[in-house]
PDB file of C-alpha atoms and ligand atoms in Angstrom:
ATOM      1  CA  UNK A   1     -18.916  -6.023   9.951  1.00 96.00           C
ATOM      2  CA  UNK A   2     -15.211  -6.744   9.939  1.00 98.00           C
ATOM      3  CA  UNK A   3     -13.886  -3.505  10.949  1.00 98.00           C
ATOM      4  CA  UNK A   4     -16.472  -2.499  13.577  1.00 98.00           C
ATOM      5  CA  UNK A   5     -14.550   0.270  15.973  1.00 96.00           C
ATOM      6  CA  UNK A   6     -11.467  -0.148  14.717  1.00 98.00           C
ATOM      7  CA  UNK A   7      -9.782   2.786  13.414  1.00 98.00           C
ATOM      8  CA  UNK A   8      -7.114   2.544  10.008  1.00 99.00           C
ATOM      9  CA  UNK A   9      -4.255   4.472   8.840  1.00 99.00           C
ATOM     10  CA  UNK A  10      -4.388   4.033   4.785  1.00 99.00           C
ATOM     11  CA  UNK A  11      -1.358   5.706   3.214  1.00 99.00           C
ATOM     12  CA  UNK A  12      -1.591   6.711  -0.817  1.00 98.00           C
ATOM     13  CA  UNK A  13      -5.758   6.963  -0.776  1.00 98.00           C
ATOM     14  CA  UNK A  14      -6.464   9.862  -2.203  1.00 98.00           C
ATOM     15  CA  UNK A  15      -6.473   9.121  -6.193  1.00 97.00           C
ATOM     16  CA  UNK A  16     -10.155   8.544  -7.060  1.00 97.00           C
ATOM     17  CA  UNK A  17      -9.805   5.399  -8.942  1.00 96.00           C
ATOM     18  CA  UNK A  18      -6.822   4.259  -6.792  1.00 98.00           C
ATOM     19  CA  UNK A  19      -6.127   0.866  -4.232  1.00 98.00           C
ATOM     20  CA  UNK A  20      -6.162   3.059  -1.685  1.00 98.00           C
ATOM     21  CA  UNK A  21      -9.478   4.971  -1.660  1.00 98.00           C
ATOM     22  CA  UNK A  22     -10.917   1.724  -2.538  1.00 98.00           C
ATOM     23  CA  UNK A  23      -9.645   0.220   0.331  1.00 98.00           C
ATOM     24  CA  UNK A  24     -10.648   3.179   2.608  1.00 98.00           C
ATOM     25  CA  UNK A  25     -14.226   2.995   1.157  1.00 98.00           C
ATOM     26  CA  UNK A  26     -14.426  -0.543   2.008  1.00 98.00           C
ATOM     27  CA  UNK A  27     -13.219  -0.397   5.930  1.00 98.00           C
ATOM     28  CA  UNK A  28     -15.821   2.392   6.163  1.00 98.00           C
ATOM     29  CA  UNK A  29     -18.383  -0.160   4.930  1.00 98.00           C
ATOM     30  CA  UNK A  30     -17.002  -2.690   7.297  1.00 98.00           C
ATOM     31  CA  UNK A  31     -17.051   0.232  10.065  1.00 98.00           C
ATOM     32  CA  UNK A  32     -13.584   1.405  10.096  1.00 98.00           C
ATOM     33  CA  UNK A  33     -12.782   4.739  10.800  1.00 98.00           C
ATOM     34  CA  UNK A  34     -10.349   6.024   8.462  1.00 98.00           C
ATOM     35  CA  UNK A  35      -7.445   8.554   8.538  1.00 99.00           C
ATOM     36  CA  UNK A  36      -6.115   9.213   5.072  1.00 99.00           C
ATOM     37  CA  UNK A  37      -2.586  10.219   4.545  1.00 99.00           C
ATOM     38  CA  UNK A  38      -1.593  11.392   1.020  1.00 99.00           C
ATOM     39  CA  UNK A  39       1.186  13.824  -0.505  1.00 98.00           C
ATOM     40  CA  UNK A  40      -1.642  15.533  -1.912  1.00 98.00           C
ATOM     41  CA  UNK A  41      -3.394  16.879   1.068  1.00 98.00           C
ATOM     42  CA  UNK A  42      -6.146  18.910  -0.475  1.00 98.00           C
ATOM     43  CA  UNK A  43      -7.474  15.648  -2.143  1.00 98.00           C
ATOM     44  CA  UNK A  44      -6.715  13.947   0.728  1.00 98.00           C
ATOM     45  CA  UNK A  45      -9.143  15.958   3.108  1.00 98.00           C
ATOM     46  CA  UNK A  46     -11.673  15.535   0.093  1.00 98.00           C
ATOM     47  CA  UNK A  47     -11.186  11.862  -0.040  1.00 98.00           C
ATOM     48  CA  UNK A  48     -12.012  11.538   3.573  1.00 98.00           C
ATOM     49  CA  UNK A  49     -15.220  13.865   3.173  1.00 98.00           C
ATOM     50  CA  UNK A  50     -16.645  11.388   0.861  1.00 98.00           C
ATOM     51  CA  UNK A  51     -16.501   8.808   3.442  1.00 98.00           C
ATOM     52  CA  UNK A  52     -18.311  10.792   6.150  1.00 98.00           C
ATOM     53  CA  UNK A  53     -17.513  12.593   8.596  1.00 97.00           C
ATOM     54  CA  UNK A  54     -15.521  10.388  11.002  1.00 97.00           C
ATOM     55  CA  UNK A  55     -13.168  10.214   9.118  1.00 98.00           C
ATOM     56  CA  UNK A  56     -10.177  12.437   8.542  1.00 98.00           C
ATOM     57  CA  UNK A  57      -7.683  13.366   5.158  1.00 98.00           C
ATOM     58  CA  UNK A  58      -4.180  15.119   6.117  1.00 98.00           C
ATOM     59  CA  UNK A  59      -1.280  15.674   3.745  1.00 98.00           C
ATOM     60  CA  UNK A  60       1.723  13.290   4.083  1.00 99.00           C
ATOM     61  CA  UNK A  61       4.676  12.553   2.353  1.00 99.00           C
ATOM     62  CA  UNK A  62       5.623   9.166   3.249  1.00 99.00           C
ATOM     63  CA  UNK A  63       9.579   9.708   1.922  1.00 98.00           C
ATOM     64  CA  UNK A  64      10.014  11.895   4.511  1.00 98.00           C
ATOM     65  CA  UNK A  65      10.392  11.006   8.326  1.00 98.00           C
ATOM     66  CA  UNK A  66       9.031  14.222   9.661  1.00 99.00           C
ATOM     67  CA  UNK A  67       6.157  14.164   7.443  1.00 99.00           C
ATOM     68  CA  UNK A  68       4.732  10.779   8.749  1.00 99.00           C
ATOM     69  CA  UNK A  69       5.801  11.467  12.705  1.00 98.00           C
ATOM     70  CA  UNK A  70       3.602  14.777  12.215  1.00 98.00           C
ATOM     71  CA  UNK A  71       0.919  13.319  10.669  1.00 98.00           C
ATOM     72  CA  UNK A  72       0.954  10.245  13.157  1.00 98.00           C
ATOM     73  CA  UNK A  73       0.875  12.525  15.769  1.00 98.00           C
ATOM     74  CA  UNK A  74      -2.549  14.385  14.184  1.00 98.00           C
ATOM     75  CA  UNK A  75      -4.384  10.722  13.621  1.00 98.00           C
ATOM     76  CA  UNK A  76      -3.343  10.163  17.475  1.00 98.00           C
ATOM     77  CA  UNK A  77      -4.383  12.917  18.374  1.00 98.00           C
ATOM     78  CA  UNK A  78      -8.176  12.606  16.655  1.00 98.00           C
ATOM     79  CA  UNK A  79      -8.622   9.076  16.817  1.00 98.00           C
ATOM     80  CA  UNK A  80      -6.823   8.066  20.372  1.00 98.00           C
ATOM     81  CA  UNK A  81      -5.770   4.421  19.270  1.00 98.00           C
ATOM     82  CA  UNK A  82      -4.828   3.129  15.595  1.00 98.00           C
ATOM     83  CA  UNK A  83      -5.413  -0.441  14.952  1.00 98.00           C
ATOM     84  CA  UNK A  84      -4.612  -1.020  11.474  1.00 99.00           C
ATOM     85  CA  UNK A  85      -1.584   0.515   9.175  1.00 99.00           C
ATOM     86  CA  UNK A  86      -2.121   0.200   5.375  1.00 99.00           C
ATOM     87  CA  UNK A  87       1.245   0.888   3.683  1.00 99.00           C
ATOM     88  CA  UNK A  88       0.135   1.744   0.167  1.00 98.00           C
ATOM     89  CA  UNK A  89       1.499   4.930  -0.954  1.00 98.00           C
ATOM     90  CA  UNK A  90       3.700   4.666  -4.532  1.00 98.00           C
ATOM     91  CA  UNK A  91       5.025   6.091  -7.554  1.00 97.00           C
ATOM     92  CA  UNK A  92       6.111   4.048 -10.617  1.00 96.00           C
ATOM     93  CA  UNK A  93       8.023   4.946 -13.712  1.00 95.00           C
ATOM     94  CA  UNK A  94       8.311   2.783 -16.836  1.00 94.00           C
ATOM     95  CA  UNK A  95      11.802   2.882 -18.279  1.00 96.00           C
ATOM     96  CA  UNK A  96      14.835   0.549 -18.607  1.00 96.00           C
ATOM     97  CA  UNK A  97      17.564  -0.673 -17.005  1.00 97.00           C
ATOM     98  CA  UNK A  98      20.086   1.365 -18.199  1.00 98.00           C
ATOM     99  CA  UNK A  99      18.238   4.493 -18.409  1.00 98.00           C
ATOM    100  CA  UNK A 100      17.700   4.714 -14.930  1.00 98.00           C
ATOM    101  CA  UNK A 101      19.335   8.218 -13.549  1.00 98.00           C
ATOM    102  CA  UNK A 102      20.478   8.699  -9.357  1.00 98.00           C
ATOM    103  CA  UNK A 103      17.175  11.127  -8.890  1.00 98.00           C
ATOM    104  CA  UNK A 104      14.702   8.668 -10.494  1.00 98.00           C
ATOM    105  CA  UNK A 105      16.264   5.743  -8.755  1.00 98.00           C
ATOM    106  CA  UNK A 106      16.246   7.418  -4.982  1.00 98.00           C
ATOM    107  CA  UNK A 107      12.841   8.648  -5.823  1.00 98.00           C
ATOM    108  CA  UNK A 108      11.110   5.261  -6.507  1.00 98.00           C
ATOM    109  CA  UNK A 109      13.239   4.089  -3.792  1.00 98.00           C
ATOM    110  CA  UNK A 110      12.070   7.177  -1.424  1.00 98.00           C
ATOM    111  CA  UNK A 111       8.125   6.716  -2.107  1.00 98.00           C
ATOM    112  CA  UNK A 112       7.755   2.828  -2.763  1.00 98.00           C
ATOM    113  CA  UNK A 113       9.981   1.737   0.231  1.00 99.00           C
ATOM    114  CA  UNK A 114      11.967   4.465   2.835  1.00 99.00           C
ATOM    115  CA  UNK A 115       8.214   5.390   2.900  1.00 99.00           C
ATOM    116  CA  UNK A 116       7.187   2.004   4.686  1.00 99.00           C
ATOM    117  CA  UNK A 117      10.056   2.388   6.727  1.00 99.00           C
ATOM    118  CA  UNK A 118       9.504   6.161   7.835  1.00 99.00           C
ATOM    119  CA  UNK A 119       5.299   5.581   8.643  1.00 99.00           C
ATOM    120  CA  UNK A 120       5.596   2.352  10.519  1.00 99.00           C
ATOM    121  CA  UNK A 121       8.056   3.436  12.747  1.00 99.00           C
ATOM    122  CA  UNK A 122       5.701   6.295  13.513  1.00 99.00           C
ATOM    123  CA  UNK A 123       2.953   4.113  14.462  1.00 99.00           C
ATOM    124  CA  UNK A 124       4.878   1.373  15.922  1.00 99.00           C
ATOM    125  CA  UNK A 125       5.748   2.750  19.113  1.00 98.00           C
ATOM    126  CA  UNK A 126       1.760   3.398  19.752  1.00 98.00           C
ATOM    127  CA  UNK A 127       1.103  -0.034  18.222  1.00 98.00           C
ATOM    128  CA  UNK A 128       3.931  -1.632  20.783  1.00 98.00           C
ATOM    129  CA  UNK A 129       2.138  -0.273  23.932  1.00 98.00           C
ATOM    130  CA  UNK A 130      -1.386  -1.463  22.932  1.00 98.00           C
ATOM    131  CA  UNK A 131       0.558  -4.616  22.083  1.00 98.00           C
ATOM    132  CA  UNK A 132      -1.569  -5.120  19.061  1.00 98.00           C
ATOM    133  CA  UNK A 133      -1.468  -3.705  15.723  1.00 98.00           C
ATOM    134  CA  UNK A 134      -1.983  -5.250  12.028  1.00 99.00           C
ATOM    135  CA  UNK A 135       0.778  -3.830   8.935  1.00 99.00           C
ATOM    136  CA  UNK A 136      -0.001  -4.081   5.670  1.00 99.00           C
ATOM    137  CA  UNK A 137       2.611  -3.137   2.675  1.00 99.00           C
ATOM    138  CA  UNK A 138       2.054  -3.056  -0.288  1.00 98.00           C
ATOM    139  CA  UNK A 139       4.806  -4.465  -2.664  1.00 98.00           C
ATOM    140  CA  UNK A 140       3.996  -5.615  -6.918  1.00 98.00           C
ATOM    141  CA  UNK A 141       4.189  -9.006  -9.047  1.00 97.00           C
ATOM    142  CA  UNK A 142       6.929  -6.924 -10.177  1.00 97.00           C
ATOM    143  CA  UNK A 143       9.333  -7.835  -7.189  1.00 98.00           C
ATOM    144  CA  UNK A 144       8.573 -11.474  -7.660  1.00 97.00           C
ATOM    145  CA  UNK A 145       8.461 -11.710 -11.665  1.00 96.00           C
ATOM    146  CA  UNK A 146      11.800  -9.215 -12.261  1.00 95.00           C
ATOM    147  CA  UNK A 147       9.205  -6.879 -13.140  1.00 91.00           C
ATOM    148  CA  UNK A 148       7.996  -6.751 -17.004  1.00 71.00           C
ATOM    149  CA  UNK A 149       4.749  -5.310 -16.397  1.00 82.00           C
ATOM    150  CA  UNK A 150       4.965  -1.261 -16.621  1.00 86.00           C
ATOM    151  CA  UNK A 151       7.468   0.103 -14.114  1.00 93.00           C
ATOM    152  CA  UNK A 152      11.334  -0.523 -14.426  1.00 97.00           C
ATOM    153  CA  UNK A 153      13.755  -2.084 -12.436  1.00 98.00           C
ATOM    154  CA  UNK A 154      14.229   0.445  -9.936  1.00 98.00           C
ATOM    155  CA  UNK A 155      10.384  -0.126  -9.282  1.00 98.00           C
ATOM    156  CA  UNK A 156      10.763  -3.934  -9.030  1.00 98.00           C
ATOM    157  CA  UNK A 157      13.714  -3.350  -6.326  1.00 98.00           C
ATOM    158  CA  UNK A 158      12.126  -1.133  -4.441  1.00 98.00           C
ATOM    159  CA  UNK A 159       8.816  -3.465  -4.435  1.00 98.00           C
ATOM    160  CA  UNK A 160      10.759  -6.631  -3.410  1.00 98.00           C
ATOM    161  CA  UNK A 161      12.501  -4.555   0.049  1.00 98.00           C
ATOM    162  CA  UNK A 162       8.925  -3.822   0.748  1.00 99.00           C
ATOM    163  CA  UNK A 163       9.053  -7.665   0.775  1.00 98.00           C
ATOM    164  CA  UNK A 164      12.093  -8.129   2.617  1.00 98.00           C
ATOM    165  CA  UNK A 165      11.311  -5.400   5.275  1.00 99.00           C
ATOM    166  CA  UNK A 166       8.116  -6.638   6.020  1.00 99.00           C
ATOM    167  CA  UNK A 167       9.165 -10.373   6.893  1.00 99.00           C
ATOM    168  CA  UNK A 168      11.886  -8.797   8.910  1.00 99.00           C
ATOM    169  CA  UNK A 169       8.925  -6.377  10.916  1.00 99.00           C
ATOM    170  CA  UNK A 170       6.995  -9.409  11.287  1.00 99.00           C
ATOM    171  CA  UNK A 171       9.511 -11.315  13.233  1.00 98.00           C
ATOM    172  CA  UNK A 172      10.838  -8.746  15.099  1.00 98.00           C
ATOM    173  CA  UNK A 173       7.261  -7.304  16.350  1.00 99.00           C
ATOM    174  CA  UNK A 174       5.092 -10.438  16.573  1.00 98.00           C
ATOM    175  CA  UNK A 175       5.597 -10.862  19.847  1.00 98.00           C
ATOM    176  CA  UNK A 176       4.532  -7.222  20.247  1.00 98.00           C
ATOM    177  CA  UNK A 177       1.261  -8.563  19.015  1.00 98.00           C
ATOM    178  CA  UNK A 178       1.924  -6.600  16.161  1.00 99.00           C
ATOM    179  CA  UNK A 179       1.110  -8.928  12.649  1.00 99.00           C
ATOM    180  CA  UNK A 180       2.598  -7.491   9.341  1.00 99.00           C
ATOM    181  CA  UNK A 181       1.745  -8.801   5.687  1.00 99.00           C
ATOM    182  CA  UNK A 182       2.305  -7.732   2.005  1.00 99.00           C
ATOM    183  CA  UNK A 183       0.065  -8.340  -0.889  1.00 98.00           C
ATOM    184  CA  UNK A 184       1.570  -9.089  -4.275  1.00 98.00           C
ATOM    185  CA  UNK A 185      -1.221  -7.336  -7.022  1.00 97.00           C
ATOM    186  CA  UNK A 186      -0.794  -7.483 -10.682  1.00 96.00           C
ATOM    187  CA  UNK A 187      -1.597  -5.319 -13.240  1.00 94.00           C
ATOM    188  CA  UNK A 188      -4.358  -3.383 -11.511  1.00 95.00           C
ATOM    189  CA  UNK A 189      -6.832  -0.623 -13.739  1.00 91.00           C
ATOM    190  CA  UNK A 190      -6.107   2.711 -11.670  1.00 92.00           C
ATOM    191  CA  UNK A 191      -4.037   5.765 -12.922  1.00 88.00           C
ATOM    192  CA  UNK A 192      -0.827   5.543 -11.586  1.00 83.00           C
ATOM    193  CA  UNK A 193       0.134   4.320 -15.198  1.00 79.00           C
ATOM    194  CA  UNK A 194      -0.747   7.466 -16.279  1.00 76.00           C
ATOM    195  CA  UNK A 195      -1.787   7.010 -19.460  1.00 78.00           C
ATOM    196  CA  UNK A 196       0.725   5.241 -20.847  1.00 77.00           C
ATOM    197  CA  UNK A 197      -0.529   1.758 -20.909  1.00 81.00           C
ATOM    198  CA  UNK A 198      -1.625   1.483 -24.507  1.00 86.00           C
ATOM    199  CA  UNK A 199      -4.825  -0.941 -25.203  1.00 87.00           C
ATOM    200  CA  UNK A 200      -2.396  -3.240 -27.745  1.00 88.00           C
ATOM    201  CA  UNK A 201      -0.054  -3.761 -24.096  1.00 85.00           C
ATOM    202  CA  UNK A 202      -3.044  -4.224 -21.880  1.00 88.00           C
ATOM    203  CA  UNK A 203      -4.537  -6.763 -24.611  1.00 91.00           C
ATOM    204  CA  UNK A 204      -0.916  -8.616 -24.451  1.00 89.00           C
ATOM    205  CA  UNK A 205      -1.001  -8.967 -20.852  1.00 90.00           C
ATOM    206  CA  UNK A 206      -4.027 -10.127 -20.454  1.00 94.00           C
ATOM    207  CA  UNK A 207      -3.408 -12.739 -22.716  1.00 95.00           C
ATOM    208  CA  UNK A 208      -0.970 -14.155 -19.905  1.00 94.00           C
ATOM    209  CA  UNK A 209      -3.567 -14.067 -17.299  1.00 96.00           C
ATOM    210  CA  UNK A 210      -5.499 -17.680 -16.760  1.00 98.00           C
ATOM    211  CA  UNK A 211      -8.504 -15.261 -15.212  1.00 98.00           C
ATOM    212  CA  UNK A 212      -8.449 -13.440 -18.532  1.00 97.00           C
ATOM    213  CA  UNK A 213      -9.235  -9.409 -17.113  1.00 96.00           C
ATOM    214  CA  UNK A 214      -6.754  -7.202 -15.240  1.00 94.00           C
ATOM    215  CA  UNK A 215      -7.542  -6.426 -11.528  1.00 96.00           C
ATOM    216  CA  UNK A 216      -9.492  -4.001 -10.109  1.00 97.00           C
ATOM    217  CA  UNK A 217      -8.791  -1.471  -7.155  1.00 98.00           C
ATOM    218  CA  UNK A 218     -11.713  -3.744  -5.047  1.00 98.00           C
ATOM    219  CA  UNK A 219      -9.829  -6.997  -5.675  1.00 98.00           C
ATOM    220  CA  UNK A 220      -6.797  -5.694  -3.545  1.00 98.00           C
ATOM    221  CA  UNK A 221      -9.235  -3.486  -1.092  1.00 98.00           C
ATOM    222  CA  UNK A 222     -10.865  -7.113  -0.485  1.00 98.00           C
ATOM    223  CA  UNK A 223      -7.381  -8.851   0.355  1.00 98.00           C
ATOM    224  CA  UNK A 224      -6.464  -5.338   2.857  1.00 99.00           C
ATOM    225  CA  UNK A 225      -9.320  -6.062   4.433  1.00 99.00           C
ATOM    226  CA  UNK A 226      -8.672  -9.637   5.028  1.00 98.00           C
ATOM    227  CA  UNK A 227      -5.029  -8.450   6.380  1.00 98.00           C
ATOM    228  CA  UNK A 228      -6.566  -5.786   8.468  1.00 98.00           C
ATOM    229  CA  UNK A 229      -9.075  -8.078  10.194  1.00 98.00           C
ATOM    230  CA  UNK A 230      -9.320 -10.936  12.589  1.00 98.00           C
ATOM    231  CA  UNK A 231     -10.319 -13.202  10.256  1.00 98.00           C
ATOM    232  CA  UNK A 232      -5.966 -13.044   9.353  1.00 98.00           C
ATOM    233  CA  UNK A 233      -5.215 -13.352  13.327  1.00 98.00           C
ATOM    234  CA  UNK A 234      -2.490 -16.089  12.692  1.00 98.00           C
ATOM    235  CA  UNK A 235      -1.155 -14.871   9.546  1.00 99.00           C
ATOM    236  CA  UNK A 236       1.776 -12.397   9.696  1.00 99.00           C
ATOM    237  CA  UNK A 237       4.773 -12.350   7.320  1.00 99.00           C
ATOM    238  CA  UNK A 238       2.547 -13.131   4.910  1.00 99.00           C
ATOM    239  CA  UNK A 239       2.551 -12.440   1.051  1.00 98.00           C
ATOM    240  CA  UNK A 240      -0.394 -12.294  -1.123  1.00 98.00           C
ATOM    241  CA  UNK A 241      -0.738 -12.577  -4.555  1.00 98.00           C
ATOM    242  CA  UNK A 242      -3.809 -10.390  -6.072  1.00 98.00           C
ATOM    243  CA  UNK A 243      -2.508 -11.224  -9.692  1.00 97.00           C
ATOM    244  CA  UNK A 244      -5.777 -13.198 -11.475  1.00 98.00           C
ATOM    245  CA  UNK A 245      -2.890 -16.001 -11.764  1.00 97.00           C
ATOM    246  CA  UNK A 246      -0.262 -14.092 -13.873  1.00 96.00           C
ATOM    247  CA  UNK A 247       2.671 -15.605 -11.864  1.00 96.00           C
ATOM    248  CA  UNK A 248       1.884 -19.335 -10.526  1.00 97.00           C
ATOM    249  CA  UNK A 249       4.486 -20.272  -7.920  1.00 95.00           C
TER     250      UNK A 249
HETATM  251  P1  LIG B   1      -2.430   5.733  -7.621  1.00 76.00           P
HETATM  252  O1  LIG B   1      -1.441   6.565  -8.358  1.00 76.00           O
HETATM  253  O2  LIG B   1      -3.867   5.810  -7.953  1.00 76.00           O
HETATM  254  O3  LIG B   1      -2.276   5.960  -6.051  1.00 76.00           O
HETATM  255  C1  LIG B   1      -1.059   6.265  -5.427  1.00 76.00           C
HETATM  256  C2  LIG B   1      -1.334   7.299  -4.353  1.00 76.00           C
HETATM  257  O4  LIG B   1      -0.120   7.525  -3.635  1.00 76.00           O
HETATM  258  C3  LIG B   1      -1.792   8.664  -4.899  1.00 76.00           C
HETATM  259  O5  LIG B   1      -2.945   9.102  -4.189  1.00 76.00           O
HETATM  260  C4  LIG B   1      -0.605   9.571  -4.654  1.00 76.00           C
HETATM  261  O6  LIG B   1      -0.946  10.926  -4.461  1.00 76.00           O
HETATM  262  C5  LIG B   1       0.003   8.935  -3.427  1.00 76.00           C
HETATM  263  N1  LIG B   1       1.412   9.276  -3.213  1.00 76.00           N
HETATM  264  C6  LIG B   1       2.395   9.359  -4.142  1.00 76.00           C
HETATM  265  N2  LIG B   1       3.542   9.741  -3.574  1.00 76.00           N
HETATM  266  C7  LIG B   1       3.303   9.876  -2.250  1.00 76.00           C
HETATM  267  C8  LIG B   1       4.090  10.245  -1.132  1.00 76.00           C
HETATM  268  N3  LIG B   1       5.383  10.568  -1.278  1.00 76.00           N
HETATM  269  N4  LIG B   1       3.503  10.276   0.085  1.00 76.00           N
HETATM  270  C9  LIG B   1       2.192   9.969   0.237  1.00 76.00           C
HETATM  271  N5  LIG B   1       1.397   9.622  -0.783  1.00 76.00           N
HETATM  272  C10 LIG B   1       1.938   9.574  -2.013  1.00 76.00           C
HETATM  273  O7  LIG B   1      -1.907   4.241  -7.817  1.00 76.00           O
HETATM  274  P2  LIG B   1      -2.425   2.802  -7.314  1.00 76.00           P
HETATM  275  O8  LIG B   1      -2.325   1.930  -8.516  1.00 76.00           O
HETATM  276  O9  LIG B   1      -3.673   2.885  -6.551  1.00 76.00           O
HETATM  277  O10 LIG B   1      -1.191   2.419  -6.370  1.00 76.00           O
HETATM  278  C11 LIG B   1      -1.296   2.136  -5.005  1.00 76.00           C
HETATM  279  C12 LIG B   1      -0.144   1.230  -4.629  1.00 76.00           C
HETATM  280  O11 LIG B   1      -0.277  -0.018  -5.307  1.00 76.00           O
HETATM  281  C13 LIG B   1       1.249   1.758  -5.031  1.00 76.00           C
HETATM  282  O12 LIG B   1       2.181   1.464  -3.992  1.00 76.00           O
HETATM  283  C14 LIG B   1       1.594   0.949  -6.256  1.00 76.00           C
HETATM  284  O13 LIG B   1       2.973   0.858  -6.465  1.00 76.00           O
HETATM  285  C15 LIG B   1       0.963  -0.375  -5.903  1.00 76.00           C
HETATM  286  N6  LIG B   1       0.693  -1.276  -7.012  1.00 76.00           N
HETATM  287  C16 LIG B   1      -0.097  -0.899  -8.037  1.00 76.00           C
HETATM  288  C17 LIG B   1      -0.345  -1.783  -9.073  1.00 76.00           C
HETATM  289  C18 LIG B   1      -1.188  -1.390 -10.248  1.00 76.00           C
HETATM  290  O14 LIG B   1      -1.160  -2.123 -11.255  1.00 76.00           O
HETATM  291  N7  LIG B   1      -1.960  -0.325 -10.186  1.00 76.00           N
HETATM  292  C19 LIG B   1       0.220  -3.075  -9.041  1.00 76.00           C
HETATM  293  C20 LIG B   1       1.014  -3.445  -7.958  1.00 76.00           C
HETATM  294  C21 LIG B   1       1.249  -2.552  -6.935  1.00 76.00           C
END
């Protein structure tokens, strides 16, 4: 097992069909224990029961600072060391450019990328002392492609400073032993579209993708748990694509 006795914060997990819970699902079967963090704490704690019962669910909102030192403090607390961060709470919104208001834009901005900010500097300082720790963020195709998929603009910004914040964590804490990596997905079937990817749109992307299906929350839980693991012991600063070859670069 990949994960044996190594314990996982996974941010954003507690949507049934979502990346997250997928992930956390798959560290358990690699012998993670998980702590999942989610603005929804209710389905959170629920999400976690499924697992078993190492594992624990407590609310979180990742936009806010106080939020994720509090809930840091709880996983501490239960699990005495965290070896693995998963960065994968977000929101998206599908509209243009120019309709774009001030809430909508510091919103997206708040969930998508203050909220990578906010948690790993709550876990860092734990991660710094152990000197060892593995970050992974997740950003979107979107930041690299100018978006074009579903969400807007505000979506693809916030999405490529995961990027930029991430490179800039892994130089700065590598020599903390602490590795930090983003993965990339494309179009991926869970339900933070929320209905409003019509079959006719789905059929027209897929006609752009050389694997010919859209992803699936267990293609990006696979590439987490790559991140998360030794196997990726040299890699940090890392980006990587889960997109079935929509973008080629
Ligand atoms: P999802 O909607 O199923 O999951 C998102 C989760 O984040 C939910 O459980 C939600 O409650 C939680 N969340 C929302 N706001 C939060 C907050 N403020 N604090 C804590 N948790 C919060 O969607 P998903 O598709 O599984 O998305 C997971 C991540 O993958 C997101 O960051 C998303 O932007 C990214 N992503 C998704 C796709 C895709 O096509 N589905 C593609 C690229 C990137």
């Amino acid at each position: 097992m990949l994960l044996q006795g190594k314990t996982a914060v996974i941010s954003g997990a507690a949507s049934k069909r979502g990346i997250g819970l997928a992930t956390a699902r798959r560290f358990a079967a690699e012998g993670a224990r998980i702590a999942i963090l989610d603005i929804d704490g209710p389905a959170a704690a629920e999400a976690a029961a499924s697992l078993g019962p190492s594992h624990i669910g407590l609310a979180c909102n990742v936009a806010d600072k106080a939020s994720c030192e509090a809930a840091a403090a709880r996983v501490l607390e239960a699990f005495g060391h965290v070896d693995v961060l998963i960065n994968n709470a977000g929101i998206t919104q599908p509209v243009k450019f120019m309709e774009i208001t001030p809430e909508d834009w510091r919103r997206i901005q708040a969930v998508n990328l203050d909220g990578v900010l906010y948690l790993s500097q709550a876990f860092v300082p734990h991660m710094r002392a152990r000197k060892s720790g593995s970050i992974a963020c997740m950003s979107s195709v979107s930041a690299q492609r100018g978006g074009g998929i579903f969400g807007g603009p505000h979506y693809s910004s916030a999405k490529a400073g995961v990027l930029g914040l991430a490179k800039a964590m892994a130089r700065e804490l590598g020599p903390d032993g602490i590795r930090v990596n983003c993965v990339t997905p494309g179009l991926i079937a869970t339900d933070i579209t929320g209905g409003k990817l019509t079959d006719e749109l789905k059929a027209k992307i897929i006609e752009g993708i050389p694997l010919a299906r859209l992803g699936t929350a267990e293609d990006v839980a696979g590439i987490y748990t790559f991140l998360a693991s030794d196997l990726s012991a040299y890699v940090t600063g890392a980006v990587i694509d889960v997109n079935g070859g929509m973008l080629i670069h």
